Short mmCIF file of C-alpha atoms in Angstrom, two decimals:
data_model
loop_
_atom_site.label_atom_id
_atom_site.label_comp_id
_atom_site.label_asym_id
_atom_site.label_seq_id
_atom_site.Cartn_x
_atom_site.Cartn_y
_atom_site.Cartn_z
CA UNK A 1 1.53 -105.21 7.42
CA UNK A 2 0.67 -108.45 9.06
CA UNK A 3 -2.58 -107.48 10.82
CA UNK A 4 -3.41 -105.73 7.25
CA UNK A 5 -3.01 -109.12 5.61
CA UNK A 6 -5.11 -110.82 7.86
CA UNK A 7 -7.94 -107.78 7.87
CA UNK A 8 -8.06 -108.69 4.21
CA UNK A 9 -7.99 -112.51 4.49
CA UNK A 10 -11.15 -112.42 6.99
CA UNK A 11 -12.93 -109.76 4.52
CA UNK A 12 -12.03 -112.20 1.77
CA UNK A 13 -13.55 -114.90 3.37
CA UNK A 14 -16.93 -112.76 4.72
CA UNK A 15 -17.52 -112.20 1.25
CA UNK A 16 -17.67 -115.61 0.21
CA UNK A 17 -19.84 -116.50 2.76
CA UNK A 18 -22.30 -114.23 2.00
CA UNK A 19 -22.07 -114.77 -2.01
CA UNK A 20 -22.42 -118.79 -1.35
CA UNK A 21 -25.52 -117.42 1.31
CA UNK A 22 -27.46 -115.60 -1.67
CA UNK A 23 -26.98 -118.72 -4.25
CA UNK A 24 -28.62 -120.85 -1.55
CA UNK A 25 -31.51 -118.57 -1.03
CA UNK A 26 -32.10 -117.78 -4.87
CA UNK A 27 -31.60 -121.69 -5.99
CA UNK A 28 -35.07 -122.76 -5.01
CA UNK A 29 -36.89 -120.29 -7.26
CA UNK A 30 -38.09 -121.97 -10.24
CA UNK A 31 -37.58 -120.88 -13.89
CA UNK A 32 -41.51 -121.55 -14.86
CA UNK A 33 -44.98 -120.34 -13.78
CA UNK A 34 -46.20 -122.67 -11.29
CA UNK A 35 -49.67 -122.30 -12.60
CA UNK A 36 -50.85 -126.13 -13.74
CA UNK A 37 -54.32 -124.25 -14.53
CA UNK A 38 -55.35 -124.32 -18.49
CA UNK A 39 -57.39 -122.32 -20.24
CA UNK A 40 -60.12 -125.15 -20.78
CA UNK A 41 -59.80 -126.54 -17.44
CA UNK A 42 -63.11 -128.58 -17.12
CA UNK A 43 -62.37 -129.72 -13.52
CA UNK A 44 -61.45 -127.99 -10.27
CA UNK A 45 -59.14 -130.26 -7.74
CA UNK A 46 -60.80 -130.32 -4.78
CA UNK A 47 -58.19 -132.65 -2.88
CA UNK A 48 -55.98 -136.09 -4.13
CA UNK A 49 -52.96 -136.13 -6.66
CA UNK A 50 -54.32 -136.87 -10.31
CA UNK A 51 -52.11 -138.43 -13.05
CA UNK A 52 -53.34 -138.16 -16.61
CA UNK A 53 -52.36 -141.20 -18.40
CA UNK A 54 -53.91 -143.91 -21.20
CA UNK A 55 -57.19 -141.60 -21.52
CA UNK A 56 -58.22 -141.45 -17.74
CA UNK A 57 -57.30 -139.80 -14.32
CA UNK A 58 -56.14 -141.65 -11.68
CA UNK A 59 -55.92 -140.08 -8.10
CA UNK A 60 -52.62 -141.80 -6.97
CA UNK A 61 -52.81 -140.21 -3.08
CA UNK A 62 -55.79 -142.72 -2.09
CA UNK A 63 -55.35 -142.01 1.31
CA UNK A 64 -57.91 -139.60 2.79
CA UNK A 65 -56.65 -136.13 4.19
CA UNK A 66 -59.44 -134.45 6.78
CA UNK A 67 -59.73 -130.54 6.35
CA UNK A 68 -63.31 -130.83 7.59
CA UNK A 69 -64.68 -128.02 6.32
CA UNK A 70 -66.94 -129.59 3.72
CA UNK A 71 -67.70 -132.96 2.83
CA UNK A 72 -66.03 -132.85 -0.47
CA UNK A 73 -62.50 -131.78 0.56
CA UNK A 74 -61.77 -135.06 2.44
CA UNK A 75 -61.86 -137.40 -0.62
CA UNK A 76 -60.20 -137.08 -3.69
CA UNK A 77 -62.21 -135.03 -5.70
CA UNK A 78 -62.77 -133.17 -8.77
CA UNK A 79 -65.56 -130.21 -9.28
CA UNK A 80 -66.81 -130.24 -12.98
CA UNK A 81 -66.40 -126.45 -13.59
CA UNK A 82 -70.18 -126.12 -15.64
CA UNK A 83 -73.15 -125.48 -13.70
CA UNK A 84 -76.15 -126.06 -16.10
CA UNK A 85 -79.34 -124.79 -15.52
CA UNK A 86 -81.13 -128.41 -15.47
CA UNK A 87 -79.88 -131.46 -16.38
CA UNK A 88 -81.80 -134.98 -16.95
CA UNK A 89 -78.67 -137.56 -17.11
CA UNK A 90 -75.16 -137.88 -15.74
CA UNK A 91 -73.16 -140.57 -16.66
CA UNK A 92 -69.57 -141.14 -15.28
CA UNK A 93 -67.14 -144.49 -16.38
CA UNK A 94 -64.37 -145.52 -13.41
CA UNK A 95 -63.30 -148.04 -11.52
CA UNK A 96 -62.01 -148.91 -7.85
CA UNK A 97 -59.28 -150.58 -7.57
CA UNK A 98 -58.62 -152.86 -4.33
CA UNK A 99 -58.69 -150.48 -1.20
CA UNK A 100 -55.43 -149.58 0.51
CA UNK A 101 -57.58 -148.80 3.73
CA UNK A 102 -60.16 -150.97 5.30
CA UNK A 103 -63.07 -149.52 3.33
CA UNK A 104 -63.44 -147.77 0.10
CA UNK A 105 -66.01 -144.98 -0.78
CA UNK A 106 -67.02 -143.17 -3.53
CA UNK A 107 -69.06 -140.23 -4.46
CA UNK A 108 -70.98 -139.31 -7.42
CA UNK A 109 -72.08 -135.79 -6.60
CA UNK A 110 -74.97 -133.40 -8.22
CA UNK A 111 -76.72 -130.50 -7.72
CA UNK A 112 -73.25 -129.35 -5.22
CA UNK A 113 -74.14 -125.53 -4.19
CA UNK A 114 -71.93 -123.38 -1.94
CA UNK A 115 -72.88 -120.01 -0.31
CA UNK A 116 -69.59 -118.92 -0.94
CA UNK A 117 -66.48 -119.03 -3.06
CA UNK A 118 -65.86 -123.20 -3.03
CA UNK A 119 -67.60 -123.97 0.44
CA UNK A 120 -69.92 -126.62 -0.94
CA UNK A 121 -71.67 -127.36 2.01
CA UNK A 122 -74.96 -128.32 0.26
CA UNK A 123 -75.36 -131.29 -2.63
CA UNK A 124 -77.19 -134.15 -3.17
CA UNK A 125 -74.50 -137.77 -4.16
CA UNK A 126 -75.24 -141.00 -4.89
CA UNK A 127 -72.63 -142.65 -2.50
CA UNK A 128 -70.86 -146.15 -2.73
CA UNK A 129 -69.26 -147.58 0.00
CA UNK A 130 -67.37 -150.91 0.15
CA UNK A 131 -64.73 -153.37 2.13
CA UNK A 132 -61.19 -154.79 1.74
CA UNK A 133 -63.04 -157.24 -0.77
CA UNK A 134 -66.15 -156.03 -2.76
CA UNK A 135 -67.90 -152.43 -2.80
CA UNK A 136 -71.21 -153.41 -0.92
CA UNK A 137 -73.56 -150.71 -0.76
CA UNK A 138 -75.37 -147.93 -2.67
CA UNK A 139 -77.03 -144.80 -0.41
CA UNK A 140 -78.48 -141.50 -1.84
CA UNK A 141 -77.06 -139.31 0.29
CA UNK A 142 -77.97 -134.93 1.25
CA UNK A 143 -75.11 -132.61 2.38
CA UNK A 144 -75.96 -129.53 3.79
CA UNK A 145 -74.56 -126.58 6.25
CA UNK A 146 -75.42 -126.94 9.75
CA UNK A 147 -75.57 -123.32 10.82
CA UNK A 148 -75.78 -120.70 9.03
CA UNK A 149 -74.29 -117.86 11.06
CA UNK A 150 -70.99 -119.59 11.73
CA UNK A 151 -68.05 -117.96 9.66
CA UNK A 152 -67.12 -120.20 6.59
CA UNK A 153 -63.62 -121.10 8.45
CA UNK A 154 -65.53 -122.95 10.85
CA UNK A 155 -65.03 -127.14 10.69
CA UNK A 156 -67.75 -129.60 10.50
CA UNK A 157 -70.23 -127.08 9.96
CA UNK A 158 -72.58 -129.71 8.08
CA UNK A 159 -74.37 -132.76 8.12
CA UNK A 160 -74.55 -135.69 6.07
CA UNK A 161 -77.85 -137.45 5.72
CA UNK A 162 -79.17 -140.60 4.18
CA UNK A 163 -82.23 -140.34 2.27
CA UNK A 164 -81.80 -144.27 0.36
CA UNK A 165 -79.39 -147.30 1.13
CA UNK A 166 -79.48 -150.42 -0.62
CA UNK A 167 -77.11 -153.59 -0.51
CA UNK A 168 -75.30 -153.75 -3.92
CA UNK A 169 -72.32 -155.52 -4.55
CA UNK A 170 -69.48 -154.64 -7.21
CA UNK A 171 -65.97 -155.94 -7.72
CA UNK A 172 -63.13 -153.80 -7.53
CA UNK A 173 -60.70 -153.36 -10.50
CA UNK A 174 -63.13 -152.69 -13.47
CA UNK A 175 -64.84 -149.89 -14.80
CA UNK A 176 -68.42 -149.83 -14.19
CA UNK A 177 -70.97 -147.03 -16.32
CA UNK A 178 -72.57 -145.29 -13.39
CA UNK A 179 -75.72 -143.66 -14.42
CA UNK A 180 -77.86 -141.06 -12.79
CA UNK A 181 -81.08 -140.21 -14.17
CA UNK A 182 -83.17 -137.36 -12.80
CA UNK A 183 -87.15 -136.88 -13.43
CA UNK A 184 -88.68 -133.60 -12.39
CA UNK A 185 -87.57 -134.15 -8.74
CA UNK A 186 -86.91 -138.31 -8.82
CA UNK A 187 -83.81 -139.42 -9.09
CA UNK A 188 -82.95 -142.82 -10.35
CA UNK A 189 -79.32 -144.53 -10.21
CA UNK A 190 -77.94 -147.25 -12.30
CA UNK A 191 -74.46 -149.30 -12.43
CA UNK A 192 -74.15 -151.14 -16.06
CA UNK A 193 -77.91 -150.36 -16.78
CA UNK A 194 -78.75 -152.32 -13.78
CA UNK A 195 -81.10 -149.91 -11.95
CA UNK A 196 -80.41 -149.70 -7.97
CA UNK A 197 -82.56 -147.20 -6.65
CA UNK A 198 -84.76 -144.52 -7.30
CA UNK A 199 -85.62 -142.05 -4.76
CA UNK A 200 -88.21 -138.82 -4.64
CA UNK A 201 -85.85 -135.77 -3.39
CA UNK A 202 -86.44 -133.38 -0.50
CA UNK A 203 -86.96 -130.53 -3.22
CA UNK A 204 -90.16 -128.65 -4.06
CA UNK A 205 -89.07 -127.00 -7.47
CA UNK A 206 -86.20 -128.90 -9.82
CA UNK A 207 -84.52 -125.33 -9.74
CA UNK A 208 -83.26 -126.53 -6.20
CA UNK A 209 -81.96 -128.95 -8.32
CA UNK A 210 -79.28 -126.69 -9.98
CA UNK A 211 -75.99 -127.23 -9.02
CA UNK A 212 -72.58 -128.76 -9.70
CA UNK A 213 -71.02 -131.89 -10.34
CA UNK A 214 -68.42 -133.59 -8.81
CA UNK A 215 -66.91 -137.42 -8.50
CA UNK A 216 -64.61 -138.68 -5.64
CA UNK A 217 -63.28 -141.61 -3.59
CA UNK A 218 -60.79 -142.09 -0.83
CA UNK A 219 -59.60 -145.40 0.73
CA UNK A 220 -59.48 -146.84 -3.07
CA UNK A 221 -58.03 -145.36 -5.68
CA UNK A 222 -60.43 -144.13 -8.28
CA UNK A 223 -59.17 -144.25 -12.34
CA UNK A 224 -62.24 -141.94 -14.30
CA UNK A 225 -62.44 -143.15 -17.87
CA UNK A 226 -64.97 -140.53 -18.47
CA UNK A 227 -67.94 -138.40 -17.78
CA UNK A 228 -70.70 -136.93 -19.47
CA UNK A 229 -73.98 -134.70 -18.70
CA UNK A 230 -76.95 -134.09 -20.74
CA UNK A 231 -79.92 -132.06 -20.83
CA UNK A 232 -82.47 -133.29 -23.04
CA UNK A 233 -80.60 -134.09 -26.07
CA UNK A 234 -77.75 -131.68 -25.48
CA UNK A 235 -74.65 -132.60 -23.93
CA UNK A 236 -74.07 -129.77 -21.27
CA UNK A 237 -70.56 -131.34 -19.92
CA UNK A 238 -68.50 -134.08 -21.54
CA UNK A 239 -64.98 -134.71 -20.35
CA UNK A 240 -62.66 -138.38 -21.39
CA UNK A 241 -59.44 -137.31 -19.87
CA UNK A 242 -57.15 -137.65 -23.36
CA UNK A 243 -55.45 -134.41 -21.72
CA UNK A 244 -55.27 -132.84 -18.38
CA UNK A 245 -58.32 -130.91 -17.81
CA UNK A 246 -57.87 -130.56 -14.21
CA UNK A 247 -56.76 -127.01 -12.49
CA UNK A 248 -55.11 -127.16 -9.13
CA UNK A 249 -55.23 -124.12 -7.31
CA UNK A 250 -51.48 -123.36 -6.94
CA UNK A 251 -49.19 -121.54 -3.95
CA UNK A 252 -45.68 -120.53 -4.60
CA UNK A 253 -43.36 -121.97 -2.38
CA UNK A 254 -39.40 -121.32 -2.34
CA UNK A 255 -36.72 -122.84 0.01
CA UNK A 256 -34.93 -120.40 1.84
CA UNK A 257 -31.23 -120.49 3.82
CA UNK A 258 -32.37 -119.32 7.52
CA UNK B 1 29.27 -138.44 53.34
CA UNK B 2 26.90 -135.90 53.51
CA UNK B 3 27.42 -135.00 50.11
CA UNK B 4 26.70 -138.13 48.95
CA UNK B 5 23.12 -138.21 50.46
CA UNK B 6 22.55 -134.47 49.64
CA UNK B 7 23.33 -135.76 45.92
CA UNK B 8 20.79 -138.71 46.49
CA UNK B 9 18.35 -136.40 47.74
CA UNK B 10 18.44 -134.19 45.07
CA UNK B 11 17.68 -137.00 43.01
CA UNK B 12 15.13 -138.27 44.40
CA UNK B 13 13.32 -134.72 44.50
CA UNK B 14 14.35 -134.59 40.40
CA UNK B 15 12.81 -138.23 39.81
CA UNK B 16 9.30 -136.88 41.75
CA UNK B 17 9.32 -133.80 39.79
CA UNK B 18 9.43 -135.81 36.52
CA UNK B 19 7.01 -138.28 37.29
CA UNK B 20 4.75 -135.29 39.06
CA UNK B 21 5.60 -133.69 35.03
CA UNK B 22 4.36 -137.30 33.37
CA UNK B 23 1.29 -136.92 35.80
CA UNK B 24 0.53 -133.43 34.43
CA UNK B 25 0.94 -134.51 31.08
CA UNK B 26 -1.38 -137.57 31.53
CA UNK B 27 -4.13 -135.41 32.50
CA UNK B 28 -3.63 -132.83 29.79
CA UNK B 29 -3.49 -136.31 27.77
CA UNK B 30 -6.82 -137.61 29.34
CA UNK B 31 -8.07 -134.31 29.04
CA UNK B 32 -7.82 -133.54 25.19
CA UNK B 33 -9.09 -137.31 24.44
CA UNK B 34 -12.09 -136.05 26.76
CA UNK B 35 -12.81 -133.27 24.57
CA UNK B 36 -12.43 -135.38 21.66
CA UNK B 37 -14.82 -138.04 23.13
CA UNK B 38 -17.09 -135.01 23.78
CA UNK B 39 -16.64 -134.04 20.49
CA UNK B 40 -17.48 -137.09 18.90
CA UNK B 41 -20.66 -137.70 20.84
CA UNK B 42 -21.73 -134.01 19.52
CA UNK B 43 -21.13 -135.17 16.26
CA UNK B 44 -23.17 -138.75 16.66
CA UNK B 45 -26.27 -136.52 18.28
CA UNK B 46 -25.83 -133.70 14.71
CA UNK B 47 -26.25 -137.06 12.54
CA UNK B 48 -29.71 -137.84 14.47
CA UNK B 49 -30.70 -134.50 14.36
CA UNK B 50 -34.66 -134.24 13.65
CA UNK B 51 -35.88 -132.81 10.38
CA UNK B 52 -37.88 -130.09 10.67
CA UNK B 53 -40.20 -127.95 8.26
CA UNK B 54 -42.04 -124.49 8.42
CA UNK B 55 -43.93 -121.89 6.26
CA UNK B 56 -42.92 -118.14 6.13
CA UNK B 57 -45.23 -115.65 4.17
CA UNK B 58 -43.81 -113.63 1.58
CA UNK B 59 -46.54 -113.60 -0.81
CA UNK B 60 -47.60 -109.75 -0.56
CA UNK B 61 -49.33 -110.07 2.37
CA UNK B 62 -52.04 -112.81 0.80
CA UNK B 63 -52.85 -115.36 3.32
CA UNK B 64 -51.80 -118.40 3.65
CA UNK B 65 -54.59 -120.17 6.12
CA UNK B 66 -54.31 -123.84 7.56
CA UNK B 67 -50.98 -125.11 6.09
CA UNK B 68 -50.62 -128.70 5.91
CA UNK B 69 -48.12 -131.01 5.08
CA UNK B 70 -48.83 -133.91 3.24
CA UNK B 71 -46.37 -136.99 3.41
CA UNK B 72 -46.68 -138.96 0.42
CA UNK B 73 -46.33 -142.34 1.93
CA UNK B 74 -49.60 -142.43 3.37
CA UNK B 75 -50.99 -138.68 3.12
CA UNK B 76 -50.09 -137.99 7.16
CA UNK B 77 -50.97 -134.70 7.30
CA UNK B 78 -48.78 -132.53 9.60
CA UNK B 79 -51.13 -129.31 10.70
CA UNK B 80 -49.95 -126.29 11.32
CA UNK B 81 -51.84 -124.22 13.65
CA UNK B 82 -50.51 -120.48 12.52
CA UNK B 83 -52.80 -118.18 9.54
CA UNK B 84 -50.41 -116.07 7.86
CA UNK B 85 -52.04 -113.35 7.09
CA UNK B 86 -48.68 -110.67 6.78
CA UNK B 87 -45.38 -110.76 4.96
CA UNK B 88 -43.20 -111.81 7.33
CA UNK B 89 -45.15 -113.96 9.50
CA UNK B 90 -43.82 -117.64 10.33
CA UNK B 91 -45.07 -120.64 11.31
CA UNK B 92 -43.12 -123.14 14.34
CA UNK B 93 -41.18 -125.66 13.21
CA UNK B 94 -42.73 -129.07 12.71
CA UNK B 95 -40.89 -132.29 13.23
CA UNK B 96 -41.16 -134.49 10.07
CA UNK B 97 -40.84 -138.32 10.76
CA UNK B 98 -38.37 -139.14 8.15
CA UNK B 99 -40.96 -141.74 5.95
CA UNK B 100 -42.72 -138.12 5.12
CA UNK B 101 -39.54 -136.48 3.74
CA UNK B 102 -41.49 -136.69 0.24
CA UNK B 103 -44.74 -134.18 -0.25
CA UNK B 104 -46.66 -131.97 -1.24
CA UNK B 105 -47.60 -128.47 0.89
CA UNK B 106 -50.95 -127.65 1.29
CA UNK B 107 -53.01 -124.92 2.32
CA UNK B 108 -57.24 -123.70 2.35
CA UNK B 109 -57.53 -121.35 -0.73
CA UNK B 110 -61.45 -120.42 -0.67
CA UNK B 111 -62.50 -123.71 0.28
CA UNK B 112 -60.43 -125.82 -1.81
CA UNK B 113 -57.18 -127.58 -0.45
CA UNK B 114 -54.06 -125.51 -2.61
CA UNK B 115 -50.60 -127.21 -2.95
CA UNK B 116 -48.13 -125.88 -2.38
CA UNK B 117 -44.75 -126.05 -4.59
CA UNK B 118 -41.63 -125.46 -5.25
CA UNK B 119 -41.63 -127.05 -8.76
CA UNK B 120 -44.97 -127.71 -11.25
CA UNK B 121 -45.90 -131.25 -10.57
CA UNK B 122 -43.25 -132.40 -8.64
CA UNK B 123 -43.35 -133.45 -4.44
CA UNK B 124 -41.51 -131.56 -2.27
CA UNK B 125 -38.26 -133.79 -0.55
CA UNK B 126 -37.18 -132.48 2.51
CA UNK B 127 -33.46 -132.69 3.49
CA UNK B 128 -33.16 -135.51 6.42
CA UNK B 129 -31.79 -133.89 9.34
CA UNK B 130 -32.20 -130.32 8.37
CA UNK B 131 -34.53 -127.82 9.41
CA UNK B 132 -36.06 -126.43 6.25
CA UNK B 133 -38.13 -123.08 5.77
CA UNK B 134 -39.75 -122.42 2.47
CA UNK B 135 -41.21 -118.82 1.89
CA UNK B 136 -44.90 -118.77 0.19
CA UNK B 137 -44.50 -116.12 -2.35
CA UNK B 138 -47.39 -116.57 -4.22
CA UNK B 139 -50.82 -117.85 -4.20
CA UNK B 140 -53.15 -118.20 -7.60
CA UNK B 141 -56.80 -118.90 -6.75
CA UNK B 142 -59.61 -119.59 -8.38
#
């Protein structure tokens, strides 16, 4: 009678322990999609942590993470979704603000191109690159894949090149109108009207000139007020961040008990 | 006369045996307060235990392809070396330095860095001390 008394007690208690053991396991699982893609999304995240407040987006990671397989993926970055056919002017509105790093650099990106999927080894960027105290330099800048044959996993597989660089100073802290205007195959960039360069590209036909856009920084943090691009007359992209128009390509993840 | 010093003798052999009984009993007395010491210091080294984090597929065999984690202090990025390509497939453990408890998973979808969550929007924070596994169950690219 005993030993059957004590059989049940240490059945009793196995049963517990493996109710309290499934609870545990199934607790992570959320209740709601994880998706943060929209419907509209206008922007792809291609690295940084965006917040959506007061009409802009604000990357609040700052601090640059190296993946190394394109240039792109080590700021943080957003990839306009459209891909017009031509386009004569893009104009974005952000600031820096005061670099958490020793330097601060930012991209302005055009004409981005990948051979596959979101591998965007080839683009053409104005480029801004600054110190603890001022941003101090404007470069025009080509991005393209080193060799072709290597798999698309492989890292560093591309080379940056500088095709313009002129000293330009800017404070940090306010927003600045950054301007690119493009003429057959000339490119000409301006901060607050104020031209800075101009600079003939390494194209042959403006259909080499068909691409994406993109904007990024990392060692500052970067606050986008808004962008815009325009063919012509028409406005081909136009994007003031009232509402989160970003999509974040999203993985699942659940705490387990093992 | 002999008597008497038999009865002294017998005595004597009585007081040994009791204090030879104390003796036993002080070592079965210095004994349990070893154990207890021993126990203690166990307990001490299960309090600075290491926190420790790693990625298990279970996503229906999608792959899951240069996991990192992200600390949110300062974006140190903890790589791990593993592509899970099948259900079942694991990842080591990675020691987290416990500033990086708070984060975000991430992982190469296509070219663009994925996060990884648990919960839309919100970081990841790991339990201090623990080793933690989290299961990748599904993965929406674009």
């Amino acid at each position: 009678m005993k030993k059957l008394k004590i059989t049940a007690v240490i059945i009793q208690a196995l049963f517990c322990a493996c109710i309290s053991s499934a609870e545990i396991k199934e607790s992570g699982v959320p209740a709601e999609s994880q998706d943060s893609a929209t419907q509209e999304s206008l922007w792809l995240r291609m690295g940084g942590k965006w917040q959506f407040q007061e009409g802009r987006a604000t990357d609040t990671r700052v601090f640059p993470v190296y993946w190394n397989y394109h240039e792109l993926m080590n700021y943080s970055s957003l990839v306009a979704e459209t891909e017009p056919e031509e386009f004569t002017r893009m104009t974005a509105v952000f600031k820096l603000d005061t670099p958490k790093l020793e330097y601060s650099e930012a991209l302005i990106v055009f004409a981005m191109n990948s051979p596959y999927k979101h591998y965007y080894y080839s683009f053409f960027a104005v480029k801004l690159s600054g110190d603890k105290e001022k941003i101090r330099r404007a470069e025009l800048i080509v991005s393209s894949r080193t060799d072709d044959t290597l798999p698309y996993t492989a890292k560093n597989n591309y080379k940056i090149e500088t095709l313009a660089s002129v000293p330009w100073e800017m404070e940090y802290g306010r927003d600045c109108t950054f301007r690119i205007d493009r003429s057959k195959t000339t490119v000409t960039f301006y901060a607050d009207s104020r031209k800075i360069l101009t600079q003939k590209l390494p194209v042959k036909t403006q259909q080499e000139l068909k691409g994406k856009f993109a904007l990024g920084a990392r060692g500052a943090a970067i606050s986008i007020d808004s962008c815009k691009i325009i063919n012509g007359k028409k406005t081909v992209f136009e994007d003031d961040f009232e509402t989160n128009s970003v999509y974040v390509p999203t993985v699942k993840a659940v705490q387990v008990k093992k | 006369m002999f008597d008497k010093r038999n009865n002294d003798d017998t005595n004597e052999v009585s007081r040994l045996f009791c204090t030879l009984l104390q003796e036993k009993k002080m070592k079965k007395l210095i004994t349990l307060l070893m154990t207890a010491l021993l126990a203690c210091l166990f307990a001490a080294c299960d309090e600075d235990e290491t926190t420790q984090l790693r990625w298990e597929n279970q996503s229906g065999d999608q792959t899951a392809e240069e996991i990192k984690w992200v600390s949110d202090a300062d974006s140190t990025a903890y790589d791990y070396a593993e592509t899970l390509t099948a259900d079942g497939q694991k990842t080591a453990f990675r020691e987290i330095d416990s500033k990086d408890l708070k984060g975000t998973g991430e992982c190469v979808l296509d070219g663009v860095p994925g996060e990884i969550m648990s919960e839309v929007g919100k970081a990841i924070i790991l339990p201090e001390g623990q080793s933690s596994t989290y299961e990748i169950r599904s993965v929406a690219k674009k």
